[in-house]
Amino acid sequence: MAATRSSAYRRYFRRHIGFTVIYLAAIALASWQVPDDARPSLGTVLIALLPGLAVVGWIWSMGRLLVELDDEYMRMLEVRKFIIATGSTLAVVNVWGIIELYTAVPRLPVFFVFPLWCLGLGIGGIANRLSFGHDTGRCR
């Protein structure tokens, strides 16, 4: 089982690195080609969509990891991280949204929702370590 678990994480890591390279290249392209405050046109929208497609790739690769993990315990730890990340993200954006509605605080750009969710994965990993003594991908 350990070989399967580690091979699933190796495949996930390779996919994640690939989408990260695509994301960085797409951000560089968009920053170079699309001027600040550009009016939306077919070209600017298509270029601006490219980094978002890489983010969709990251999300797909996380879901694929769940499918490829044969170890139910490891899958449970990953799902637990996803649930903690989703709950913490929903809590932050909804509480902040209500504060925005009634006060003059700065707006939270929608772009930050996914990075907040990724931060929640880190919180989920800490919760797994505190609850079970280890996080996913590091069990021996």
GROMACS .gro file of C-alpha atoms in nm:
model
  140
    1MET     CA    1   0.000   0.000   0.000
    2ALA     CA    2   0.286   0.240   0.072
    3ALA     CA    3   0.409   0.218  -0.289
    4THR     CA    4   0.062   0.299  -0.421
    5ARG     CA    5   0.024   0.588  -0.179
    6SER     CA    6   0.359   0.737  -0.266
    7SER     CA    7   0.305   0.685  -0.641
    8ALA     CA    8  -0.030   0.869  -0.622
    9TYR     CA    9   0.142   1.158  -0.446
   10ARG     CA   10   0.428   1.156  -0.697
   11ARG     CA   11   0.181   1.178  -0.987
   12TYR     CA   12  -0.006   1.455  -0.805
   13PHE     CA   13   0.317   1.646  -0.747
   14ARG     CA   14   0.418   1.617  -1.115
   15ARG     CA   15   0.077   1.742  -1.228
   16HIS     CA   16   0.087   2.024  -0.972
   17ILE     CA   17   0.432   2.137  -1.088
   18GLY     CA   18   0.316   2.126  -1.453
   19PHE     CA   19   0.014   2.344  -1.381
   20THR     CA   20   0.231   2.577  -1.173
   21VAL     CA   21   0.466   2.630  -1.469
   22ILE     CA   22   0.165   2.695  -1.694
   23TYR     CA   23   0.020   2.938  -1.436
   24LEU     CA   24   0.344   3.134  -1.402
   25ALA     CA   25   0.389   3.153  -1.781
   26ALA     CA   26   0.026   3.263  -1.824
   27ILE     CA   27   0.062   3.531  -1.554
   28ALA     CA   28   0.382   3.656  -1.721
   29LEU     CA   29   0.209   3.663  -2.061
   30ALA     CA   30  -0.096   3.843  -1.926
   31SER     CA   31   0.118   4.096  -1.737
   32TRP     CA   32   0.323   4.161  -2.051
   33GLN     CA   33   0.036   4.173  -2.303
   34VAL     CA   34  -0.257   4.324  -2.113
   35PRO     CA   35  -0.210   4.683  -1.993
   36ASP     CA   36  -0.345   4.788  -1.655
   37ASP     CA   37  -0.714   4.885  -1.674
   38ALA     CA   38  -0.747   4.748  -2.028
   39ARG     CA   39  -1.095   4.752  -2.173
   40PRO     CA   40  -1.234   4.403  -2.218
   41SER     CA   41  -1.190   4.267  -2.567
   42LEU     CA   42  -1.181   3.913  -2.698
   43GLY     CA   43  -0.801   3.915  -2.689
   44THR     CA   44  -0.759   4.056  -2.339
   45VAL     CA   45  -1.026   3.826  -2.196
   46LEU     CA   46  -0.871   3.519  -2.359
   47ILE     CA   47  -0.525   3.608  -2.228
   48ALA     CA   48  -0.665   3.682  -1.882
   49LEU     CA   49  -0.841   3.343  -1.880
   50LEU     CA   50  -0.518   3.148  -1.925
   51PRO     CA   51  -0.401   3.166  -1.559
   52GLY     CA   52  -0.752   3.072  -1.449
   53LEU     CA   53  -0.736   2.759  -1.662
   54ALA     CA   54  -0.417   2.660  -1.481
   55VAL     CA   55  -0.602   2.706  -1.150
   56VAL     CA   56  -0.874   2.475  -1.284
   57GLY     CA   57  -0.592   2.229  -1.357
   58TRP     CA   58  -0.473   2.249  -0.996
   59ILE     CA   59  -0.825   2.180  -0.872
   60TRP     CA   60  -0.860   1.889  -1.115
   61SER     CA   61  -0.529   1.743  -0.999
   62MET     CA   62  -0.643   1.758  -0.635
   63GLY     CA   63  -0.961   1.574  -0.725
   64ARG     CA   64  -0.760   1.322  -0.926
   65LEU     CA   65  -0.542   1.258  -0.620
   66LEU     CA   66  -0.853   1.155  -0.427
   67VAL     CA   67  -0.945   0.912  -0.705
   68GLU     CA   68  -0.594   0.764  -0.725
   69LEU     CA   69  -0.537   0.719  -0.352
   70ASP     CA   70  -0.595   0.353  -0.266
   71ASP     CA   71  -0.545   0.400   0.106
   72GLU     CA   72  -0.878   0.497   0.262
   73TYR     CA   73  -0.710   0.655   0.565
   74MET     CA   74  -0.493   0.880   0.347
   75ARG     CA   75  -0.798   0.971   0.137
   76MET     CA   76  -0.987   1.060   0.457
   77LEU     CA   77  -0.703   1.290   0.565
   78GLU     CA   78  -0.709   1.465   0.225
   79VAL     CA   79  -1.088   1.501   0.230
   80ARG     CA   80  -1.069   1.636   0.584
   81LYS     CA   81  -0.821   1.902   0.463
   82PHE     CA   82  -1.058   1.992   0.176
   83ILE     CA   83  -1.352   2.026   0.416
   84ILE     CA   84  -1.155   2.244   0.657
   85ALA     CA   85  -1.028   2.457   0.366
   86THR     CA   86  -1.378   2.497   0.224
   87GLY     CA   87  -1.536   2.579   0.560
   88SER     CA   88  -1.270   2.830   0.658
   89THR     CA   89  -1.285   2.997   0.314
   90LEU     CA   90  -1.664   3.023   0.323
   91ALA     CA   91  -1.646   3.166   0.674
   92VAL     CA   92  -1.387   3.431   0.585
   93VAL     CA   93  -1.545   3.548   0.259
   94ASN     CA   94  -1.897   3.557   0.400
   95VAL     CA   95  -1.803   3.739   0.720
   96TRP     CA   96  -1.589   3.983   0.522
   97GLY     CA   97  -1.869   4.028   0.269
   98ILE     CA   98  -2.113   4.121   0.543
   99ILE     CA   99  -1.859   4.365   0.689
  100GLU     CA  100  -1.817   4.515   0.337
  101LEU     CA  101  -2.194   4.548   0.310
  102TYR     CA  102  -2.226   4.759   0.624
  103THR     CA  103  -1.892   4.941   0.652
  104ALA     CA  104  -1.633   5.112   0.435
  105VAL     CA  105  -1.361   4.844   0.460
  106PRO     CA  106  -1.160   4.754   0.149
  107ARG     CA  107  -1.322   4.508  -0.089
  108LEU     CA  108  -1.189   4.153  -0.100
  109PRO     CA  109  -1.121   4.078  -0.467
  110VAL     CA  110  -1.271   3.747  -0.582
  111PHE     CA  111  -0.924   3.649  -0.702
  112PHE     CA  112  -0.823   3.588  -0.338
  113VAL     CA  113  -1.084   3.316  -0.274
  114PHE     CA  114  -0.868   3.034  -0.413
  115PRO     CA  115  -0.550   3.143  -0.231
  116LEU     CA  116  -0.759   3.162   0.088
  117TRP     CA  117  -0.878   2.808   0.021
  118CYS     CA  118  -0.517   2.695  -0.025
  119LEU     CA  119  -0.431   2.857   0.307
  120GLY     CA  120  -0.720   2.655   0.450
  121LEU     CA  121  -0.551   2.339   0.319
  122GLY     CA  122  -0.255   2.432   0.536
  123ILE     CA  123  -0.486   2.478   0.833
  124GLY     CA  124  -0.636   2.137   0.751
  125GLY     CA  125  -0.289   1.984   0.745
  126ILE     CA  126  -0.218   2.131   1.087
  127ALA     CA  127  -0.551   1.999   1.214
  128ASN     CA  128  -0.463   1.652   1.080
  129ARG     CA  129  -0.124   1.668   1.251
  130LEU     CA  130  -0.279   1.776   1.582
  131SER     CA  131  -0.564   1.523   1.562
  132PHE     CA  132  -0.386   1.221   1.416
  133GLY     CA  133  -0.016   1.288   1.468
  134HIS     CA  134   0.065   1.336   1.100
  135ASP     CA  135  -0.046   1.499   0.778
  136THR     CA  136  -0.109   1.343   0.437
  137GLY     CA  137   0.178   1.244   0.215
  138ARG     CA  138   0.421   1.207   0.505
  139CYS     CA  139   0.298   0.888   0.670
  140ARG     CA  140   0.545   0.603   0.683
   0.00000   0.00000   0.00000
